[in-house]
Short mmCIF file of C-alpha atoms and ligand atoms in Angstrom, two decimals:
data_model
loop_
_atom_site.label_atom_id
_atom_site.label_comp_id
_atom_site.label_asym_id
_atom_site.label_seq_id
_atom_site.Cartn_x
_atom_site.Cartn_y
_atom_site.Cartn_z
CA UNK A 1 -57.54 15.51 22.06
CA UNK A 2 -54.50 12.99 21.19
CA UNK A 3 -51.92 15.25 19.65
CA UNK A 4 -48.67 13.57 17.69
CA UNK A 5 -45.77 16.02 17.77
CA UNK A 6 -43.02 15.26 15.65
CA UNK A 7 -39.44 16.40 16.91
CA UNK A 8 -41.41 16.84 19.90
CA UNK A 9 -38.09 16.38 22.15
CA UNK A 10 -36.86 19.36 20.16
CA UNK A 11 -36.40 23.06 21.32
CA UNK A 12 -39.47 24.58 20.48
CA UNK A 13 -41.01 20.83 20.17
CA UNK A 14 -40.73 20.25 23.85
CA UNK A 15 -41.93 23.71 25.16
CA UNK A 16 -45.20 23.07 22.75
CA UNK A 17 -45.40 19.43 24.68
CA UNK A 18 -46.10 21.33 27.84
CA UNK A 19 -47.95 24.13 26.49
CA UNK A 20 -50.70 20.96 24.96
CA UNK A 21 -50.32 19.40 27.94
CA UNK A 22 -51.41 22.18 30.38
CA UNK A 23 -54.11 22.70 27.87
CA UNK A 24 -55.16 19.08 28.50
CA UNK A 25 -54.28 17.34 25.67
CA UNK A 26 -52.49 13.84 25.64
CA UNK A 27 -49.74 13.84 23.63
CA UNK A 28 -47.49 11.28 21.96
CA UNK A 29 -44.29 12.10 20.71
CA UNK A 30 -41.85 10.74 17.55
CA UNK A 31 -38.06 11.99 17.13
CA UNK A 32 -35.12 10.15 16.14
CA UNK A 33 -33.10 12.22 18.23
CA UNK A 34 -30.79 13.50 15.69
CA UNK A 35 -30.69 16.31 17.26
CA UNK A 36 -31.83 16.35 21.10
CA UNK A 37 -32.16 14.15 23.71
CA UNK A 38 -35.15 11.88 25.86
CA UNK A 39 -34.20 13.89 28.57
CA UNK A 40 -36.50 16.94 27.33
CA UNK A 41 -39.59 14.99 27.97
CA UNK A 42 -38.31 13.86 30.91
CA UNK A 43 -38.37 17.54 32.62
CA UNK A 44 -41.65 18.55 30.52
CA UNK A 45 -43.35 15.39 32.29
CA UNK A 46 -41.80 16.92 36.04
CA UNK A 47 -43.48 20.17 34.93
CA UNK A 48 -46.57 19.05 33.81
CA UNK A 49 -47.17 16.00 35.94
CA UNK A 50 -48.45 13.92 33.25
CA UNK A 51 -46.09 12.36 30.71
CA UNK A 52 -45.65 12.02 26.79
CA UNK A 53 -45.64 8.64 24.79
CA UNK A 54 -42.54 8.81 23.24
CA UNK A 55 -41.74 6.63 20.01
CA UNK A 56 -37.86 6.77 19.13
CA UNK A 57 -38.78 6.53 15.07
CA UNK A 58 -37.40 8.11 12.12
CA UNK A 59 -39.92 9.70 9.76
CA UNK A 60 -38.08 8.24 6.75
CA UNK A 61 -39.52 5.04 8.03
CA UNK A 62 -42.88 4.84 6.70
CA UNK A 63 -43.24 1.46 8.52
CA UNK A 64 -42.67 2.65 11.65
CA UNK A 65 -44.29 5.54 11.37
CA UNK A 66 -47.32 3.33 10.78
CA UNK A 67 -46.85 1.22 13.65
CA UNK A 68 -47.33 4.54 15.84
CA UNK A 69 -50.82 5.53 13.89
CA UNK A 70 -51.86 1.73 14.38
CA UNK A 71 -51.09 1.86 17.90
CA UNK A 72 -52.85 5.18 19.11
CA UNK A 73 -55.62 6.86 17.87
CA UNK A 74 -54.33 10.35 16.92
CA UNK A 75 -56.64 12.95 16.69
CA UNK A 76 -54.04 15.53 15.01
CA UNK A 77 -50.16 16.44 13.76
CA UNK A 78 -48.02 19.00 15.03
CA UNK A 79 -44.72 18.64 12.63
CA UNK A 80 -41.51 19.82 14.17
CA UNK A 81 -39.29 16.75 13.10
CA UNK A 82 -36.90 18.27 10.39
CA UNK A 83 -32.94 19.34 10.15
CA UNK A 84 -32.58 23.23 10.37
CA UNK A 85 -29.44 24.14 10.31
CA UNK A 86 -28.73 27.10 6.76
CA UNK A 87 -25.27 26.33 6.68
CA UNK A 88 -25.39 22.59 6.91
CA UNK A 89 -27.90 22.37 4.10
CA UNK A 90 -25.81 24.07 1.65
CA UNK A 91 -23.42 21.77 2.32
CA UNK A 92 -25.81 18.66 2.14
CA UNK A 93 -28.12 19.07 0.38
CA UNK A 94 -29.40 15.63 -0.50
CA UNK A 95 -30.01 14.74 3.25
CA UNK A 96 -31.77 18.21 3.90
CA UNK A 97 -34.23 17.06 1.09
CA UNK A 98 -34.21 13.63 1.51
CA UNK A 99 -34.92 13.87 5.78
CA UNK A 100 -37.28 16.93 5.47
CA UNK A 101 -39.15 16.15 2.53
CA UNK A 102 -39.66 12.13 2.51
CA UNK A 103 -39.95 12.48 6.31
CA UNK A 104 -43.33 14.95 5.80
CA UNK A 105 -44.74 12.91 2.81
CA UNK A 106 -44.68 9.51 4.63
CA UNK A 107 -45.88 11.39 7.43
CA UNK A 108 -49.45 12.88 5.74
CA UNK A 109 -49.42 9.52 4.00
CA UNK A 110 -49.54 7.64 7.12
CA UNK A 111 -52.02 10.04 8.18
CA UNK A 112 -54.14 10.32 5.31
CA UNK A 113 -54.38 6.32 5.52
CA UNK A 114 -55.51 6.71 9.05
CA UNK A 115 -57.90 9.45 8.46
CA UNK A 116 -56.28 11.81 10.62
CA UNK A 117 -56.22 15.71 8.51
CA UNK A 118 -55.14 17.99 10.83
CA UNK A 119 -52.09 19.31 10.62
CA UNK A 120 -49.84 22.22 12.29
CA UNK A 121 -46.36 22.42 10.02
CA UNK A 122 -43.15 24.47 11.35
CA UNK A 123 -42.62 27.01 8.43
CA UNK A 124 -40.10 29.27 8.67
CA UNK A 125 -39.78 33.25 7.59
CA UNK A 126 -36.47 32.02 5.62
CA UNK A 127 -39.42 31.30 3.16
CA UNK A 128 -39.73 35.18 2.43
CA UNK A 129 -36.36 35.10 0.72
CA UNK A 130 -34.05 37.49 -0.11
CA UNK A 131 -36.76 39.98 -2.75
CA UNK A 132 -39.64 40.86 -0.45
CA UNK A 133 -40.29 44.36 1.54
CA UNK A 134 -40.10 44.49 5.46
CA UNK A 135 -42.39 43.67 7.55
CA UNK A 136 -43.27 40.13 5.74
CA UNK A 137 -47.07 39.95 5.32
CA UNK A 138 -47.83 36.19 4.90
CA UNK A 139 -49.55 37.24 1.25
CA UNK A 140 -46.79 37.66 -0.50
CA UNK A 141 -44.72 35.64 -2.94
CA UNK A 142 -41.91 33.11 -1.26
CA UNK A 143 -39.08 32.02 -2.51
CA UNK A 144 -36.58 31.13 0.08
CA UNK A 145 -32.52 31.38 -1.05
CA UNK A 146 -31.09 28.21 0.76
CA UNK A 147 -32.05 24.36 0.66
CA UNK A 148 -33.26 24.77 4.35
CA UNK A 149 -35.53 26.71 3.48
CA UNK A 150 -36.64 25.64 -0.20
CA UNK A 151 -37.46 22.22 2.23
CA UNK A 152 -39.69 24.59 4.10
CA UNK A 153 -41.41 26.46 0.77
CA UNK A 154 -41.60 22.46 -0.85
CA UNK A 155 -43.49 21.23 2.41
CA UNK A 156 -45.50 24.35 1.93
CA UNK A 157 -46.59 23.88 -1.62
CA UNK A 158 -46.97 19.74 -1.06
CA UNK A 159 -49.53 20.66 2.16
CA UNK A 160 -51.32 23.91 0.20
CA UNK A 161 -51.63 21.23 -3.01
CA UNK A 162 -53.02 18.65 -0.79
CA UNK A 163 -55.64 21.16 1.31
CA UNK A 164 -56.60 21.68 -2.56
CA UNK A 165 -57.44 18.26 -3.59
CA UNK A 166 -58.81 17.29 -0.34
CA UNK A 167 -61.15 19.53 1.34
CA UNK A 168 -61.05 17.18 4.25
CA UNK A 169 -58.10 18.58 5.31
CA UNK A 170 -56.94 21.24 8.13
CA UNK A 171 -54.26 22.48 7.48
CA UNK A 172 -52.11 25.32 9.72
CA UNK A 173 -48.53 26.60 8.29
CA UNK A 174 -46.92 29.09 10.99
CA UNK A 175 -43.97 30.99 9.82
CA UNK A 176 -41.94 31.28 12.64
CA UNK A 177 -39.25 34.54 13.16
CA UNK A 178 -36.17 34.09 15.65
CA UNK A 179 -37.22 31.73 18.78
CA UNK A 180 -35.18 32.52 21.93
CA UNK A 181 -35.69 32.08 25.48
CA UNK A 182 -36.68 28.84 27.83
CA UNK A 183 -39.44 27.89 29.97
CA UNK A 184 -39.31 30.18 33.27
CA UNK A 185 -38.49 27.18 35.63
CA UNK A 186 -35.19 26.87 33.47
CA UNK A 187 -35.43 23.08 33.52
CA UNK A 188 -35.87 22.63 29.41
CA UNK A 189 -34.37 25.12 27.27
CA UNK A 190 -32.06 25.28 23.77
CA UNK A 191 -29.34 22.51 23.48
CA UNK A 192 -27.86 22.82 20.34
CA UNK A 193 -25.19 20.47 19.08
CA UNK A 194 -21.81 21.74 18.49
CA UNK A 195 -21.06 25.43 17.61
CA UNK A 196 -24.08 26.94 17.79
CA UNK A 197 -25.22 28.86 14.77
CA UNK A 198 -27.77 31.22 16.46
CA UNK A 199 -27.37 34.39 17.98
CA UNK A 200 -28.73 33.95 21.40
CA UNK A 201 -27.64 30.33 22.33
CA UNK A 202 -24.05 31.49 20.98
CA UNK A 203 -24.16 34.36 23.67
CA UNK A 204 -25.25 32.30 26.09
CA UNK A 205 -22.12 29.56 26.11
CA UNK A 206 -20.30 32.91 26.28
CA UNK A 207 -21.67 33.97 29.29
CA UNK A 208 -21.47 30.40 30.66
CA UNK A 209 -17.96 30.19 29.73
CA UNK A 210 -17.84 27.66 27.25
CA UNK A 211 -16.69 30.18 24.71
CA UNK A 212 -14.08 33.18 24.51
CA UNK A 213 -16.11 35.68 22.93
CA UNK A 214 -19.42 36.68 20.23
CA UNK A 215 -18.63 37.67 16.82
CA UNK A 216 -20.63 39.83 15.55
CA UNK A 217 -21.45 39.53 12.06
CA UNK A 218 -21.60 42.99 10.80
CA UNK A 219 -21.32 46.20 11.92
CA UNK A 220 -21.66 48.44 8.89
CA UNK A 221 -25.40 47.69 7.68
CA UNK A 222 -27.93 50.51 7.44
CA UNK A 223 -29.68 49.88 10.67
CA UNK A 224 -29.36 52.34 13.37
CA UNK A 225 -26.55 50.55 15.36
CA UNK A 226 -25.46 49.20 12.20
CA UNK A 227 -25.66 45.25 12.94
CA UNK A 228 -28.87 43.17 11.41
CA UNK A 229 -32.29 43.43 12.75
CA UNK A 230 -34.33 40.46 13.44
CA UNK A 231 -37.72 39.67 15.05
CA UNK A 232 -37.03 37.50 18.17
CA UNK A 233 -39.67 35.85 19.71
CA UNK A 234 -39.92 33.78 23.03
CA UNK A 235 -40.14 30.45 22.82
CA UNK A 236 -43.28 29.83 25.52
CA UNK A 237 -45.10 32.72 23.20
CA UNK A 238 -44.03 30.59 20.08
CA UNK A 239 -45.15 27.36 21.72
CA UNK A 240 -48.84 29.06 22.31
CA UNK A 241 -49.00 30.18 19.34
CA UNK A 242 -49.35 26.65 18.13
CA UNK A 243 -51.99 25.50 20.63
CA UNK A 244 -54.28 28.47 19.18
CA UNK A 245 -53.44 27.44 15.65
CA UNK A 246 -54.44 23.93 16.46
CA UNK A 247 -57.54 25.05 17.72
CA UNK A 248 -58.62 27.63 15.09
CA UNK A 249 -58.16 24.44 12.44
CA UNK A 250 -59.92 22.10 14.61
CA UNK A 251 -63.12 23.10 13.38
CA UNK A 252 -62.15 24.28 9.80
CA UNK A 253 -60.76 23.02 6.55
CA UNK A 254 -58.29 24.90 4.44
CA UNK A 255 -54.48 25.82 4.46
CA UNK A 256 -54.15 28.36 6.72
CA UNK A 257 -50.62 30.84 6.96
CA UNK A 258 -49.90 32.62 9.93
CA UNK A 259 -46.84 34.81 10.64
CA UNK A 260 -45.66 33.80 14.24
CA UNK A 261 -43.53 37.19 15.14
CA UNK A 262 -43.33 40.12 17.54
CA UNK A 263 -43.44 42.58 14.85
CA UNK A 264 -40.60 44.32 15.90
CA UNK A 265 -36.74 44.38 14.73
CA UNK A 266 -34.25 44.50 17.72
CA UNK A 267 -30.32 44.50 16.77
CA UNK A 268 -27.96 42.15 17.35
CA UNK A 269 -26.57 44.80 20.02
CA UNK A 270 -29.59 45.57 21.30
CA UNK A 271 -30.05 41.59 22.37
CA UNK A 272 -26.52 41.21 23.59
CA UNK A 273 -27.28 44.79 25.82
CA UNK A 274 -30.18 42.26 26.93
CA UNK A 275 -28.58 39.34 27.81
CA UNK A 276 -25.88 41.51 29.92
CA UNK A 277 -28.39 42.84 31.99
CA UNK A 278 -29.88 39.29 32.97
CA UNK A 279 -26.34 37.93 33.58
CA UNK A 280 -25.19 40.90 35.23
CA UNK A 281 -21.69 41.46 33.50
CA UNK A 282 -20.18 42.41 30.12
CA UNK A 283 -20.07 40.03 27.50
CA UNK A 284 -17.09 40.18 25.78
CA UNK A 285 -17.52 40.32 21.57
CA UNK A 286 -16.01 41.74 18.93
CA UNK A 287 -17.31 43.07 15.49
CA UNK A 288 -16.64 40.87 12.54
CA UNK A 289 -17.14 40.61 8.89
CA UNK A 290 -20.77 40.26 7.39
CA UNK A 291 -21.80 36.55 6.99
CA UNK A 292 -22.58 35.33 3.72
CA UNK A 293 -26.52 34.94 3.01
CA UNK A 294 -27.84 37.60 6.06
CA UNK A 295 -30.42 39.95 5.41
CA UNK A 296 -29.83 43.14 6.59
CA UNK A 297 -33.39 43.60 8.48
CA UNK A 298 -36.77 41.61 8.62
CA UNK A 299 -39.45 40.88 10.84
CA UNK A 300 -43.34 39.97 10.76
CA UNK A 301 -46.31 41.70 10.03
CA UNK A 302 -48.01 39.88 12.99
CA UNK A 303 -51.69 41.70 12.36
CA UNK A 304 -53.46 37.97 11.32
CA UNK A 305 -52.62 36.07 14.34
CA UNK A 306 -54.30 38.39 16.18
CA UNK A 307 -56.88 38.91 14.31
CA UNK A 308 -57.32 34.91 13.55
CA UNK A 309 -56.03 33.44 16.42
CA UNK A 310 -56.51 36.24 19.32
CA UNK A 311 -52.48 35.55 19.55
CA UNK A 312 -49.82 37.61 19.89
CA UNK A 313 -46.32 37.66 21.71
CA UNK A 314 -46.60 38.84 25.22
CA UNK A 315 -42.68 38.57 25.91
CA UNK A 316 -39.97 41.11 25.30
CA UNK A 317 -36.51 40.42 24.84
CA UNK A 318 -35.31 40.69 28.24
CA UNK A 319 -37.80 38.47 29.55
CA UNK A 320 -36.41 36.04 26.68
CA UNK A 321 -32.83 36.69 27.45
CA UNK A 322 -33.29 36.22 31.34
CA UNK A 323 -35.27 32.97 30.67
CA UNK A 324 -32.53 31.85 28.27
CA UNK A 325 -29.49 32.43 30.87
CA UNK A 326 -31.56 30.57 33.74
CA UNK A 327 -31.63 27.70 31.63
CA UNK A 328 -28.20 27.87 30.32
CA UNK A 329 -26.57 28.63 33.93
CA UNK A 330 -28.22 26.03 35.06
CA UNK A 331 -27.45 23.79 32.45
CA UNK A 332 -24.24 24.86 31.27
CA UNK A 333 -23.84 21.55 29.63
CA UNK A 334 -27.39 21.32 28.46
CA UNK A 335 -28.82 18.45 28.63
CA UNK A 336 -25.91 16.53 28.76
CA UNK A 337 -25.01 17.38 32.41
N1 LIG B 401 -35.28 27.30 15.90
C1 LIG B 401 -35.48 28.13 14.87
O1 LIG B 401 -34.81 29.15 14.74
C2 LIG B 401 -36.53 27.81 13.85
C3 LIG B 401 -37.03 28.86 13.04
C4 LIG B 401 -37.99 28.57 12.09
C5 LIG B 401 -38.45 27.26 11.93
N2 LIG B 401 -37.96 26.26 12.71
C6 LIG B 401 -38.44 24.89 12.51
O2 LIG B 401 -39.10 24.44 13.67
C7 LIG B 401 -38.90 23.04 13.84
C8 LIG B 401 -38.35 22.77 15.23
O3 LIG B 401 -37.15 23.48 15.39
P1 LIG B 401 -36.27 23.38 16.71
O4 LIG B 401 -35.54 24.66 16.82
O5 LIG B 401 -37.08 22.88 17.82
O6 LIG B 401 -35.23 22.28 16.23
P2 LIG B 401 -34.71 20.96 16.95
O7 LIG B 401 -33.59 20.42 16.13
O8 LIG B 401 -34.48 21.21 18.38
O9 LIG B 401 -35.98 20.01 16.81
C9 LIG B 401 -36.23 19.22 15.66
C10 LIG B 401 -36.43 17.79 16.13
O10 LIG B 401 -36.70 16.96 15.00
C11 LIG B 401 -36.01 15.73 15.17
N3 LIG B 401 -35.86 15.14 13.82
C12 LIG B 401 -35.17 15.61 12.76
N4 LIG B 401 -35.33 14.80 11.71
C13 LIG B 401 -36.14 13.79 12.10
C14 LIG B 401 -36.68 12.63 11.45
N5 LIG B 401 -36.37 12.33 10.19
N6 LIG B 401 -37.49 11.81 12.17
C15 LIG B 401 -37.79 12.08 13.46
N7 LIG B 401 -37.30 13.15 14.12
C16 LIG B 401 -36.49 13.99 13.44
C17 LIG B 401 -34.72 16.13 15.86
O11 LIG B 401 -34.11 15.05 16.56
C18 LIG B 401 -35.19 17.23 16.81
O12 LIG B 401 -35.55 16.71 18.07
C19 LIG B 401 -37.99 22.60 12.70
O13 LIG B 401 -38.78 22.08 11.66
C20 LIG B 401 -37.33 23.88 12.28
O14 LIG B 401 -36.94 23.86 10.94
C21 LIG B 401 -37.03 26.52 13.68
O1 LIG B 402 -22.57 34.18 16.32
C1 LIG B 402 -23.41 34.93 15.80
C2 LIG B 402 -24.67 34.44 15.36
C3 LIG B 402 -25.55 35.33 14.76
N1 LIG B 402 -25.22 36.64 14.61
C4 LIG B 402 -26.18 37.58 14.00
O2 LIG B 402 -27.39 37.52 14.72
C5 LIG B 402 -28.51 37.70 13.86
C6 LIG B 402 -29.44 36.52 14.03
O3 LIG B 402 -28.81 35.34 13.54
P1 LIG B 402 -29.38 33.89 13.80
O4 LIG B 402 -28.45 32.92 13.16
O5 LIG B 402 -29.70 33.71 15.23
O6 LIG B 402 -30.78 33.91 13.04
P2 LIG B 402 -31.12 34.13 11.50
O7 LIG B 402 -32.07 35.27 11.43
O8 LIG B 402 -29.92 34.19 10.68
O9 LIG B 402 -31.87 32.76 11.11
C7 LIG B 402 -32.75 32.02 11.95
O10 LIG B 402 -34.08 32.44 11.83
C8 LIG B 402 -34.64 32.37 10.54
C9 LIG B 402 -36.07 32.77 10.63
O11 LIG B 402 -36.17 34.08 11.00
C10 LIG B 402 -34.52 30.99 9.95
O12 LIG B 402 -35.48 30.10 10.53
C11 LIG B 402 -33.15 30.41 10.14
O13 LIG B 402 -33.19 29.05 9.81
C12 LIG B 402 -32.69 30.56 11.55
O14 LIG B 402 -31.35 30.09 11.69
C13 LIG B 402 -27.93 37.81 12.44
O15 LIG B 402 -27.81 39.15 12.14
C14 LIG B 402 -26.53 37.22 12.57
O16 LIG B 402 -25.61 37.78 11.68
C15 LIG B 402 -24.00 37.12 15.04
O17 LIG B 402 -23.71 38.30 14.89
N2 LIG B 402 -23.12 36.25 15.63
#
């Protein structure tokens, strides 16, 4: 098949690139590189020998969007393209809405127009809010606490109201947990922007140098070690995970949730334990206050990918860490080396 991924120069965008290619899918990519860089597809193409069509186009621009469908017969969507930073959208708002939300609808517009109803969107488990009971079963009610993530629950409700009205449609939302980790070779990996806001990349620029020390955002929760619990998952598993969703849809119509999780809570001391046994030396960190808007503990109920998709993660947290610091010491600038 002819697969579009949006944001497919992305972290997890460019790892599911190679995943569809070694599948043997063509793929065609659109980003406007807001937030990564050509250079991604560059290395997936090296590791895959075959490369990506790559559109520089903004998904606010219907037109251009267009001009991709009209080009290349697509046979279906994976939808990466989107700002994801929690922090940042409380901040901005407007432009969390305005990319995330008019960027989707022109996209299934376009789509619709071209007759192209498959779909794979990038949920996130920030949709299971701050009021449901751990582990997250993908049943229950959402209601996410932070623009981010109402973009994510919106998207949700505009795809789940469109499977409804449609019955043309396939349509695959996959809550994702905590990515981590790089593809093994360590030639494309996480390149975040600035300070990074995540756990693992954060440790990571530690270990590389690029920053004194982790803060760790809690140490008083009830957890056993007493800092927050969250379901990491590697980012090859994650990247997978989407080619079997894909699939499963291909021949079926519907809106379709899946968890994409371990199903298992590790601390935040528990990864950084991790991630000093793949570098080899202490970390330094020190224990901070809590930060606003954490949850104490969550992580999937992962029981209907497998069931649905014969997926689950195959990774632990060591493999992710040690896949995370090849890329990063090899990279220690990213991609901007
Ligand atoms: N990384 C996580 O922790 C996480 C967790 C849950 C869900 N997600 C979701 O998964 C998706 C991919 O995340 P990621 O970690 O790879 O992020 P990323 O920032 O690396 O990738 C997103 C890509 O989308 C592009 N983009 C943004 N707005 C665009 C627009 N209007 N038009 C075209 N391209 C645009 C960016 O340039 C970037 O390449 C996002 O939708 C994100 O919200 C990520
Ligand atoms: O410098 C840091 C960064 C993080 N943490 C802690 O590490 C844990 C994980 O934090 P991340 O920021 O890596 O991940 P979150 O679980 O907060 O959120 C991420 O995963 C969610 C889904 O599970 C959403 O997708 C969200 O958008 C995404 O940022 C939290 O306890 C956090 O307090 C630190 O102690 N120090």
């Amino acid at each position: 098949m002819k697969i579009l991924v949006t944001g497919g120069t992305g972290y997890i965008g460019s790892h599911t690139v190679l995943s569809l290619q070694e599948a043997g899918h063509d793929v065609v990519v659109i980003d406007n590189l807001v937030n990564s860089s050509e250079e991604s597809l560059r290395r997936v193409a090296e590791l895959s020998g075959r490369a990506a069509e790559f559109h520089h186009v903004d998904l606010v621009d219907e037109a251009a969007v267009e001009r991709v469908f009209a080009a290349s017969p697509i046979d279906a969507v994976i939808h990466f393209a989107g700002l994801k930073a929690v922090g940042e959208s409380v901040r901005e708002p407007l432009r969390y809405y305005h990319n995330n939300l008019v960027g989707t609808l022109n996209l299934i517009r376009v789509m619709d127009r071209h007759d192209v109803r498959s779909i794979v969107f990038s949920s996130s488990a920030t949709v299971y809010g701050e009021h449901n009971p751990i582990p997250y079963v993908e049943k229950m009610e959402i209601g996410a606490n932070n623009p981010y993530g109402r973009t994510k629950e919106q998207i949700e409700d505009i795809l789940s109201d469109l499977g409804a009205a449609d019955t043309r449609w396939h349509i695959a939302l996959l809550r994702y947990f905590n990515p981590v980790g790089a593809h093994p070779s360590g030639r494309i990996g996480e390149d975040p922007q600035g300070i990074p806001n995540n756990l693992v990349p954060f440790i990571a620029q530690v270990a590389v140098g690029r920053r004194e020390k982790l803060m760790v955002f809690g140490g008083d929760y009830d957890t056993p070690d007493g800092t927050c619990l969250r379901d990491y998952i590697h980012v090859v598993d994650l990247a997978e995970g989407h080619v079997a969703a894909l699939n499963y849809v291909a021949d079926r119509t519907g809106v379709f949730r899946w968890n994409l999780g371990s199903g298992k809570g590790s601390s935040v001391l528990e990864v950084l334990r991790s991630f000093e046994k793949a570098v080899g030396q202490p970390i330094p960190y020190e224990i901070t206050g809590r930060r606003a808007g954490d949850l104490p503990a969550f992580w999937a109920d992962a029981t209907s990918a497998l069931a649905d998709l014969s997926w689950s993660t195959t990774k632990t947290v060591d493999q992710m860490c040690e896949d995370h610091w090849r890329w990063q010491k090899n990279n220690p600038q990213g991609y901007g080396n």
